[in-house]
Tab-separated table of C-alpha atoms and ligand atoms in Angstrom:
chain	number	residue	atom	x	y	z
A	1	MET	CA	12.356	29.996	69.848
A	2	SER	CA	14.814	28.869	67.171
A	3	PRO	CA	14.922	30.805	63.896
A	4	GLN	CA	12.657	29.696	61.056
A	5	ASN	CA	14.380	27.910	58.208
A	6	ILE	CA	13.737	29.539	54.848
A	7	THR	CA	14.447	28.114	51.419
A	8	VAL	CA	14.967	30.973	48.985
A	9	LEU	CA	14.247	29.875	45.417
A	10	GLY	CA	15.979	32.454	43.208
A	11	SER	CA	18.185	33.967	45.924
A	12	THR	CA	20.406	35.891	43.466
A	13	GLY	CA	17.510	37.748	41.824
A	14	SER	CA	15.914	41.037	42.726
A	15	ILE	CA	13.346	39.508	45.114
A	16	GLY	CA	15.887	36.994	46.431
A	17	VAL	CA	18.377	39.704	47.374
A	18	SER	CA	15.655	41.757	49.088
A	19	THR	CA	14.538	38.641	50.975
A	20	LEU	CA	18.070	38.055	52.229
A	21	ASP	CA	18.217	41.681	53.320
A	22	VAL	CA	15.147	41.156	55.533
A	23	ILE	CA	16.631	37.894	56.876
A	24	ARG	CA	19.879	39.772	57.632
A	25	ARG	CA	17.941	42.273	59.773
A	26	HIS	CA	16.329	39.525	61.874
A	27	PRO	CA	18.841	36.741	62.505
A	28	GLU	CA	16.987	35.740	65.690
A	29	ARG	CA	13.812	35.023	63.660
A	30	TYR	CA	15.035	33.706	60.307
A	31	ARG	CA	17.767	31.553	58.870
A	32	ALA	CA	18.597	31.059	55.194
A	33	PHE	CA	18.375	27.272	55.027
A	34	ALA	CA	18.806	26.786	51.279
A	35	LEU	CA	19.854	29.294	48.610
A	36	CYS	CA	19.175	28.552	44.962
A	37	ALA	CA	20.279	30.218	41.736
A	38	HIS	CA	20.419	29.621	38.022
A	39	SER	CA	23.995	30.504	37.045
A	40	GLN	CA	25.323	33.509	39.001
A	41	ILE	CA	27.993	31.543	40.823
A	42	ASP	CA	29.926	34.520	42.240
A	43	LYS	CA	26.818	36.034	43.742
A	44	LEU	CA	25.632	32.731	45.184
A	45	PHE	CA	29.083	32.050	46.665
A	46	ALA	CA	29.088	35.494	48.331
A	47	GLN	CA	25.640	34.713	49.747
A	48	CYS	CA	26.929	31.365	51.047
A	49	LEU	CA	29.841	33.114	52.759
A	50	GLU	CA	27.524	35.533	54.503
A	51	PHE	CA	24.487	33.351	55.314
A	52	LYS	CA	26.145	29.923	55.691
A	53	PRO	CA	23.115	28.010	54.424
A	54	GLN	CA	22.849	24.256	54.891
A	55	PHE	CA	22.281	23.844	51.132
A	56	ALA	CA	23.031	25.758	47.951
A	57	VAL	CA	21.672	24.797	44.536
A	58	MET	CA	22.724	25.769	41.022
A	59	ARG	CA	20.813	24.674	37.981
A	60	ASP	CA	23.607	22.783	36.248
A	61	ALA	CA	26.081	20.219	37.545
A	62	PRO	CA	29.367	21.829	36.383
A	63	LEU	CA	28.605	25.123	38.130
A	64	ALA	CA	27.448	23.247	41.222
A	65	SER	CA	30.805	21.386	41.346
A	66	ALA	CA	32.682	24.646	41.002
A	67	LEU	CA	30.626	26.211	43.792
A	68	ALA	CA	31.127	23.145	46.013
A	69	GLU	CA	34.865	23.469	45.529
A	70	ARG	CA	34.838	27.137	46.500
A	71	CYS	CA	32.674	26.449	49.564
A	72	ARG	CA	35.035	23.681	50.700
A	73	ALA	CA	38.095	25.896	50.203
A	74	ALA	CA	36.412	28.602	52.292
A	75	GLY	CA	35.730	26.133	55.096
A	76	LEU	CA	31.936	26.217	54.665
A	77	SER	CA	29.867	23.120	55.432
A	78	THR	CA	27.212	24.104	52.847
A	79	GLU	CA	26.147	21.104	50.780
A	80	VAL	CA	25.914	22.027	47.097
A	81	ARG	CA	23.368	20.356	44.826
A	82	HIS	CA	22.078	20.934	41.306
A	83	GLY	CA	18.929	20.604	39.234
A	84	VAL	CA	15.201	20.976	39.645
A	85	GLU	CA	14.902	17.741	41.661
A	86	SER	CA	17.045	19.336	44.368
A	87	LEU	CA	14.867	22.461	44.341
A	88	ILE	CA	11.807	20.264	44.790
A	89	GLU	CA	13.400	18.370	47.666
A	90	LEU	CA	14.697	21.456	49.454
A	91	SER	CA	11.266	23.104	49.228
A	92	ALA	CA	9.640	20.188	51.015
A	93	LEU	CA	12.116	18.916	53.659
A	94	PRO	CA	10.581	18.650	57.146
A	95	GLU	CA	13.042	21.162	58.637
A	96	VAL	CA	11.968	23.875	56.168
A	97	ASP	CA	9.444	26.307	57.668
A	98	ALA	CA	8.935	28.650	54.726
A	99	VAL	CA	9.760	28.906	51.039
A	100	MET	CA	10.289	32.172	49.185
A	101	ALA	CA	9.212	31.425	45.603
A	102	ALA	CA	11.266	33.978	43.677
A	103	ILE	CA	12.413	32.129	40.578
A	104	VAL	CA	11.277	33.913	37.429
A	105	GLY	CA	8.943	32.129	35.036
A	106	ALA	CA	7.743	28.573	34.574
A	107	ALA	CA	10.979	27.149	36.042
A	108	GLY	CA	9.596	27.864	39.508
A	109	LEU	CA	6.386	25.889	39.108
A	110	GLU	CA	7.449	22.461	40.329
A	111	PRO	CA	9.449	23.512	43.412
A	112	THR	CA	6.725	25.958	44.469
A	113	LEU	CA	4.076	23.289	44.018
A	114	ALA	CA	6.235	20.933	46.102
A	115	ALA	CA	6.321	23.520	48.908
A	116	ALA	CA	2.512	23.787	48.815
A	117	ARG	CA	2.133	20.011	48.819
A	118	ALA	CA	4.433	19.814	51.847
A	119	GLY	CA	2.159	22.281	53.681
A	120	LYS	CA	4.780	25.017	54.013
A	121	ARG	CA	4.390	28.741	54.416
A	122	VAL	CA	4.686	29.692	50.752
A	123	MET	CA	5.679	33.294	50.051
A	124	LEU	CA	4.798	33.733	46.403
A	125	ALA	CA	6.546	36.239	44.161
A	126	ASN	CA	6.761	33.866	41.181
A	127	LYS	CA	3.350	34.816	39.721
A	128	GLU	CA	3.835	32.585	36.673
A	129	VAL	CA	3.059	29.617	38.962
A	130	LEU	CA	-0.526	30.809	39.434
A	131	VAL	CA	-0.871	31.865	35.816
A	132	MET	CA	0.137	28.426	34.568
A	133	ALA	CA	-1.531	26.217	37.111
A	134	GLY	CA	-3.774	28.334	39.340
A	135	GLU	CA	-6.404	25.706	39.957
A	136	LEU	CA	-3.911	22.943	40.638
A	137	PHE	CA	-1.780	25.119	42.887
A	138	MET	CA	-4.667	26.501	44.959
A	139	HIS	CA	-6.014	22.982	45.351
A	140	ALA	CA	-2.617	21.831	46.676
A	141	VAL	CA	-2.528	24.768	49.120
A	142	ARG	CA	-5.968	23.874	50.529
A	143	GLU	CA	-5.467	20.114	50.504
A	144	HIS	CA	-2.147	20.228	52.359
A	145	GLY	CA	-2.824	23.162	54.690
A	146	ALA	CA	-0.093	25.374	53.240
A	147	ILE	CA	-0.109	29.056	54.204
A	148	LEU	CA	-0.005	31.123	51.028
A	149	LEU	CA	1.172	34.716	51.332
A	150	PRO	CA	1.359	36.917	48.246
A	151	VAL	CA	4.598	38.849	47.786
A	152	ASP	CA	3.673	40.627	44.566
A	153	SER	CA	3.127	44.152	45.896
A	154	GLU	CA	-0.415	44.518	44.513
A	155	HIS	CA	-1.613	41.170	45.815
A	156	ASN	CA	0.066	41.764	49.118
A	157	ALA	CA	-1.813	45.078	49.317
A	158	ILE	CA	-5.104	43.350	48.463
A	159	PHE	CA	-4.404	40.661	51.058
A	160	GLN	CA	-3.812	43.391	53.644
A	161	SER	CA	-7.044	45.164	52.627
A	162	LEU	CA	-9.273	42.065	52.812
A	163	PRO	CA	-10.809	40.627	55.992
A	164	ALA	CA	-9.012	37.600	57.459
A	165	ASP	CA	-11.824	35.233	56.445
A	166	PHE	CA	-11.930	36.278	52.768
A	167	SER	CA	-11.545	32.657	51.681
A	168	HIS	CA	-15.230	32.130	52.579
A	169	GLY	CA	-16.067	34.226	49.521
A	170	LEU	CA	-15.464	37.815	48.504
A	171	SER	CA	-19.151	38.672	48.014
A	172	ALA	CA	-19.963	37.358	51.487
A	173	CYS	CA	-17.385	39.836	52.826
A	174	GLY	CA	-19.063	42.725	50.986
A	175	VAL	CA	-16.322	43.053	48.371
A	176	GLN	CA	-17.482	44.743	45.172
A	177	LYS	CA	-14.221	45.199	43.312
A	178	ILE	CA	-10.544	44.601	43.522
A	179	LEU	CA	-8.715	47.708	42.322
A	180	LEU	CA	-5.429	46.410	40.937
A	181	THR	CA	-3.108	49.354	40.440
A	182	ALA	CA	-0.546	49.567	37.641
A	183	SER	CA	2.165	52.132	37.051
A	184	GLY	CA	1.680	51.882	33.289
A	185	GLY	CA	5.419	51.281	32.873
A	186	PRO	CA	7.910	53.424	30.945
A	187	PHE	CA	5.787	53.735	27.757
A	188	ARG	CA	2.446	54.897	29.143
A	189	THR	CA	2.627	58.210	27.308
A	190	VAL	CA	5.183	57.516	24.543
A	191	ALA	CA	3.807	58.027	21.008
A	192	LEU	CA	2.644	54.699	19.567
A	193	ASP	CA	4.843	54.880	16.453
A	194	GLU	CA	7.947	55.279	18.631
A	195	LEU	CA	7.264	51.950	20.329
A	196	SER	CA	8.474	49.978	17.314
A	197	HIS	CA	12.072	51.122	17.962
A	198	VAL	CA	12.200	50.492	21.692
A	199	THR	CA	15.412	48.802	22.923
A	200	PRO	CA	15.696	46.277	25.770
A	201	ASP	CA	17.412	48.830	28.007
A	202	GLN	CA	14.647	51.373	27.435
A	203	ALA	CA	12.016	48.755	28.206
A	204	CYS	CA	13.813	47.736	31.411
A	205	ALA	CA	14.076	51.306	32.730
A	206	HIS	CA	10.991	51.179	34.937
A	207	PRO	CA	9.980	54.563	36.379
A	208	ASN	CA	9.351	53.325	39.968
A	209	TRP	CA	10.701	49.823	40.563
A	210	VAL	CA	14.082	48.117	40.112
A	211	MET	CA	13.346	44.535	39.077
A	212	GLY	CA	14.624	41.592	37.053
A	213	ARG	CA	14.657	42.034	33.275
A	214	LYS	CA	11.766	39.718	32.442
A	215	ILE	CA	9.268	41.393	34.771
A	216	SER	CA	10.560	44.803	33.666
A	217	VAL	CA	9.708	44.031	30.034
A	218	ASP	CA	6.364	42.598	31.185
A	219	SER	CA	5.695	45.918	32.926
A	220	ALA	CA	6.491	47.818	29.740
A	221	THR	CA	3.980	45.738	27.715
A	222	MET	CA	1.603	45.578	30.705
A	223	MET	CA	1.683	41.796	30.317
A	224	ASN	CA	2.763	41.954	33.951
A	225	LYS	CA	-0.567	43.495	34.914
A	226	GLY	CA	-2.324	40.878	32.823
A	227	LEU	CA	-0.463	38.103	34.641
A	228	GLU	CA	-1.427	39.829	37.896
A	229	VAL	CA	-5.122	39.854	36.952
A	230	ILE	CA	-4.863	36.078	36.563
A	231	GLU	CA	-2.863	35.846	39.794
A	232	ALA	CA	-5.599	37.784	41.647
A	233	ARG	CA	-8.286	35.570	40.170
A	234	TRP	CA	-6.724	32.530	41.832
A	235	LEU	CA	-5.354	34.021	45.051
A	236	PHE	CA	-8.672	35.599	46.029
A	237	ASP	CA	-11.071	33.392	44.063
A	238	ALA	CA	-12.251	36.547	42.300
A	239	PRO	CA	-14.276	36.454	39.076
A	240	ARG	CA	-12.534	38.442	36.369
A	241	GLU	CA	-15.324	41.043	36.238
A	242	MET	CA	-14.471	41.910	39.827
A	243	ILE	CA	-10.857	42.806	38.980
A	244	GLN	CA	-10.422	46.377	37.779
A	245	VAL	CA	-7.016	47.576	36.619
A	246	VAL	CA	-6.354	51.189	37.635
A	247	VAL	CA	-3.358	52.988	36.145
A	248	HIS	CA	-1.656	54.916	38.931
A	249	PRO	CA	1.724	56.213	37.765
A	250	GLN	CA	3.155	57.060	41.212
A	251	SER	CA	2.973	53.441	42.510
A	252	VAL	CA	2.159	54.643	46.024
A	253	ILE	CA	-1.195	52.900	46.377
A	254	HIS	CA	-0.191	49.292	45.850
A	255	SER	CA	-3.821	48.212	45.298
A	256	ALA	CA	-7.197	48.540	46.989
A	257	VAL	CA	-10.468	46.780	47.739
A	258	GLN	CA	-13.839	48.437	47.234
A	259	TYR	CA	-16.697	47.361	49.541
A	260	SER	CA	-20.481	47.495	49.219
A	261	ASP	CA	-20.834	50.170	51.937
A	262	GLY	CA	-18.780	52.634	49.884
A	263	SER	CA	-15.493	52.022	51.715
A	264	VAL	CA	-12.265	51.573	49.812
A	265	LEU	CA	-9.384	50.039	51.775
A	266	ALA	CA	-5.925	50.401	50.303
A	267	GLN	CA	-2.338	49.751	51.275
A	268	LEU	CA	0.188	52.506	50.577
A	269	GLY	CA	3.938	52.648	50.822
A	270	ASN	CA	7.158	53.533	49.079
A	271	PRO	CA	7.840	51.215	46.144
A	272	ASP	CA	10.231	48.825	47.903
A	273	MET	CA	9.623	45.073	47.730
A	274	ARG	CA	11.041	44.578	51.215
A	275	THR	CA	7.658	45.724	52.598
A	276	PRO	CA	5.586	42.888	51.103
A	277	ILE	CA	8.464	40.433	51.635
A	278	ALA	CA	8.702	41.275	55.353
A	279	TYR	CA	4.912	41.142	55.634
A	280	ALA	CA	4.843	37.659	54.083
A	281	MET	CA	7.675	36.497	56.328
A	282	ALA	CA	6.243	37.773	59.607
A	283	TRP	CA	2.464	37.568	59.053
A	284	PRO	CA	0.393	37.992	61.160
A	285	GLU	CA	3.054	40.058	62.902
A	286	ARG	CA	4.964	43.007	61.451
A	287	ILE	CA	8.706	43.502	61.475
A	288	ALA	CA	11.111	46.204	60.371
A	289	ALA	CA	11.963	45.904	56.678
A	290	GLY	CA	14.514	48.692	56.229
A	291	VAL	CA	12.020	50.655	54.116
A	292	GLU	CA	11.854	54.424	54.356
A	293	SER	CA	8.557	55.740	55.781
A	294	LEU	CA	6.096	57.171	53.304
A	295	ASP	CA	6.065	60.965	53.281
A	296	LEU	CA	2.659	62.042	51.959
A	297	PHE	CA	3.698	65.693	51.846
A	298	LYS	CA	6.555	64.823	49.522
A	299	ILE	CA	4.230	62.814	47.271
A	300	ALA	CA	1.594	65.573	47.259
A	301	ARG	CA	-0.538	64.107	44.482
A	302	LEU	CA	-1.817	60.787	43.230
A	303	ASP	CA	-3.162	60.254	39.705
A	304	PHE	CA	-5.456	57.589	38.284
A	305	PHE	CA	-6.314	56.609	34.699
A	306	ALA	CA	-8.280	53.885	32.964
A	307	PRO	CA	-6.052	51.331	31.181
A	308	ASP	CA	-5.618	51.620	27.398
A	309	PHE	CA	-6.302	48.112	26.087
A	310	GLU	CA	-5.278	49.025	22.550
A	311	ARG	CA	-1.865	50.306	23.455
A	312	PHE	CA	-1.384	47.420	25.871
A	313	ARG	CA	-2.776	44.444	23.987
A	314	CYS	CA	-1.133	41.976	26.346
A	315	LEU	CA	-3.461	43.171	29.104
A	316	GLN	CA	-6.487	42.362	26.950
A	317	LEU	CA	-5.024	38.936	26.126
A	318	ALA	CA	-4.877	38.139	29.839
A	319	TYR	CA	-8.601	38.880	30.306
A	320	ASP	CA	-9.276	36.795	27.181
A	321	VAL	CA	-7.427	33.728	28.457
A	322	LEU	CA	-9.184	33.995	31.811
A	323	ARG	CA	-12.501	33.772	29.986
A	324	GLU	CA	-11.255	30.797	28.005
A	325	GLY	CA	-9.815	29.031	31.067
A	326	GLY	CA	-8.077	25.629	31.095
A	327	THR	CA	-4.551	25.732	29.695
A	328	ALA	CA	-5.073	29.054	27.847
A	329	PRO	CA	-3.240	31.093	30.542
A	330	ALA	CA	-0.339	28.592	30.509
A	331	ILE	CA	-0.121	28.955	26.717
A	332	LEU	CA	-0.052	32.748	26.991
A	333	ASN	CA	2.569	32.605	29.720
A	334	ALA	CA	4.835	30.291	27.722
A	335	ALA	CA	4.529	32.341	24.534
A	336	ASN	CA	5.294	35.475	26.493
A	337	GLU	CA	8.408	33.984	28.129
A	338	VAL	CA	9.763	33.087	24.691
A	339	ALA	CA	8.788	36.478	23.265
A	340	VAL	CA	10.406	38.443	26.102
A	341	ALA	CA	13.619	36.393	25.926
A	342	ALA	CA	13.742	36.996	22.146
A	343	PHE	CA	13.142	40.727	22.626
A	344	LEU	CA	15.893	40.955	25.276
A	345	ASP	CA	18.148	39.152	22.826
A	346	ASN	CA	17.292	41.595	19.995
A	347	ARG	CA	15.579	38.888	17.947
A	348	LEU	CA	12.075	40.345	18.225
A	349	PRO	CA	10.894	43.961	18.168
A	350	PHE	CA	9.039	45.306	21.192
A	351	LEU	CA	5.647	45.357	19.453
A	352	GLY	CA	6.281	41.793	18.269
A	353	ILE	CA	5.784	40.539	21.841
A	354	ALA	CA	2.017	41.157	21.838
A	355	ARG	CA	1.674	39.972	18.242
A	356	LEU	CA	3.527	36.741	18.949
A	357	ASN	CA	1.480	36.063	22.100
A	358	ASP	CA	-1.718	36.639	20.167
A	359	GLN	CA	-0.652	34.376	17.309
A	360	VAL	CA	0.309	31.501	19.593
A	361	LEU	CA	-3.017	31.781	21.440
A	362	GLN	CA	-4.915	31.736	18.167
A	363	SER	CA	-2.986	28.736	16.858
A	364	LEU	CA	-3.185	26.451	19.885
A	365	PRO	CA	-6.496	25.273	21.314
A	366	ALA	CA	-6.645	25.281	25.117
A	367	GLY	CA	-7.435	22.058	26.934
A	368	PRO	CA	-8.584	21.517	30.521
A	369	GLU	CA	-5.963	22.449	33.154
A	370	GLY	CA	-6.187	18.869	34.470
A	371	SER	CA	-2.903	17.579	35.876
A	372	LEU	CA	0.580	19.040	36.109
A	373	ALA	CA	1.489	16.947	33.059
A	374	ASP	CA	-1.279	18.637	31.034
A	375	VAL	CA	-0.018	22.076	32.036
A	376	LEU	CA	3.593	21.204	31.239
A	377	ALA	CA	2.570	19.761	27.858
A	378	ALA	CA	0.659	22.946	26.943
A	379	ASP	CA	3.635	25.009	28.103
A	380	ALA	CA	6.074	22.964	25.981
A	381	GLU	CA	3.887	23.098	22.874
A	382	ALA	CA	3.405	26.859	23.141
A	383	ARG	CA	7.138	27.421	23.647
A	384	GLN	CA	7.951	25.332	20.613
A	385	LEU	CA	5.528	27.209	18.388
A	386	ALA	CA	6.616	30.612	19.706
A	387	ALA	CA	10.297	29.784	19.147
A	388	HIS	CA	9.490	28.609	15.631
A	389	LEU	CA	7.629	31.857	14.844
A	390	VAL	CA	10.552	33.926	16.145
A	391	ARG	CA	13.061	31.914	14.079
A	392	ASP	CA	10.958	32.410	10.970
A	393	HIS	CA	11.038	36.174	11.552
A	394	ARG	CA	7.249	36.238	11.341
A	395	PHE	CA	7.117	39.279	13.586
A	396	ALA	CA	10.330	41.059	12.647
B	401	LIG	P1	15.322	38.082	38.604
B	401	LIG	O1	15.530	37.794	37.183
B	401	LIG	O2	15.985	39.238	39.228
B	401	LIG	O3	15.709	36.790	39.464
B	401	LIG	C1	15.308	35.490	39.112
B	401	LIG	C2	15.948	34.456	40.027
B	401	LIG	O4	15.529	33.152	39.596
B	401	LIG	C3	17.488	34.464	39.993
B	401	LIG	O5	17.975	34.161	41.283
B	401	LIG	C4	17.806	33.306	39.050
B	401	LIG	O6	19.047	32.717	39.342
B	401	LIG	C5	16.674	32.351	39.365
B	401	LIG	N1	16.370	31.441	38.248
B	401	LIG	C6	15.981	31.798	36.997
B	401	LIG	N2	15.772	30.702	36.248
B	401	LIG	C7	16.036	29.627	37.040
B	401	LIG	C8	16.024	28.230	36.842
B	401	LIG	N3	15.697	27.683	35.661
B	401	LIG	N4	16.360	27.430	37.890
B	401	LIG	C9	16.707	27.972	39.073
B	401	LIG	N5	16.732	29.287	39.326
B	401	LIG	C10	16.403	30.101	38.315
B	401	LIG	O7	13.718	38.172	38.816
B	401	LIG	P2	12.909	38.966	39.936
B	401	LIG	O8	12.663	40.354	39.473
B	401	LIG	O9	13.520	38.739	41.285
B	401	LIG	O10	11.512	38.216	39.857
B	401	LIG	C11	11.317	36.930	40.399
B	401	LIG	C12	9.821	36.599	40.390
B	401	LIG	O11	9.152	37.532	41.243
B	401	LIG	C13	9.181	36.791	39.003
B	401	LIG	O12	8.182	35.817	38.846
B	401	LIG	C14	8.555	38.160	39.076
B	401	LIG	O13	7.433	38.296	38.242
B	401	LIG	C15	8.157	38.236	40.546
B	401	LIG	N6	8.071	39.602	41.068
B	401	LIG	C16	9.188	40.400	41.088
B	401	LIG	C17	9.101	41.696	41.568
B	401	LIG	C18	10.323	42.582	41.635
B	401	LIG	O14	10.217	43.690	42.151
B	401	LIG	N7	11.463	42.184	41.159
B	401	LIG	C19	7.879	42.185	42.022
B	401	LIG	C20	6.765	41.348	41.994
B	401	LIG	C21	6.875	40.056	41.520
B	402	LIG	MG1	3.334	43.507	40.967
């Protein structure tokens, strides 16, 4: 059997690099067909040298020309493209077997949707896709027979803990609750008044996971868990009352499913994203991922707490937008992307992230999710307002 061709959207990021590590371990099964990055040209060039993909994509034309030049000089036959149109095309080409959706944020929506519409195996890390356009995306998956495999560790754990036919309905399978675990991030126990002085580096120092900066800040505000509640709602067609966030600081139980007979099925492992990535790549088989085996004796204890919705207002906002429906989650997602970027750029204090998200949600009425154009319009409007509020120092 020839190796499967994989398009890696966001190959230079944290998930992208871990994906390439799994591909590297199984050259007989997988081939990096297209590698795509925003602007890290040196890293993408090094990946091209090692994986010799058929295509490489950078967001902007000048960097793409520079990369093309370097590939030519190195004797590579990699064809270099640029722009979102190329990402869309390379997610849907007939020779592509699977797409790893690992771009961060709304930028990944259109290429990931294109992969679903082309009926690919879609390995989804880019949770913002489901937050923005869950209904549209899940419809595309069903309509075009795509195989959707969650890469987010919690959703991967839930997927592993559900019966194979869960899409017939969770209640019919005896599911009572989805127990979505959360580490609580670096500020779970920090005094509230200290949170106003938090720096980007402190917020990005996650106790258990090494991740990109945006998701690290989202973990510190617990917006990440909020986005994951919305992600779970769509992936598993779960009503929001069925999704219970459980704070579990050790991040050993990656999530669990509680059944009507009293059983709770969970997936455990060391916090290493190569486990869910390898699972998504090989499903329904299992392959080596390079992850150290879990040593329960070393872990010794596991703790659980109820989430604090006052400390972590972003988590409450996520439940609120789920109740509201339509474009409300897309509005929250867009506001949050602007807020996090401003915080990382020292233009917004840490506590301003939740306040800004709240303000944008209160100012903009949600419409029906409707078409992709409706979602993108809500996203653009929310970004504009959020940027305006940051510029006016409303939350300084
Ligand atoms: P990252 O910041 O490390 O990497 C992001 C990647 O996307 C980079 O390769 C970057 O070049 C690319 N990118 C960004 N903007 C782009 C654009 N406009 N066009 C093209 N490419 C663009 O992020 P990450 O931590 O790897 O996270 C990626 C996604 O996976 C996020 O949605 C995140 O929430 C999700 N996720 C990550 C982890 C993790 O452990 N890192 C875990 C679960 C889910
Ligand atoms: Mg997660």
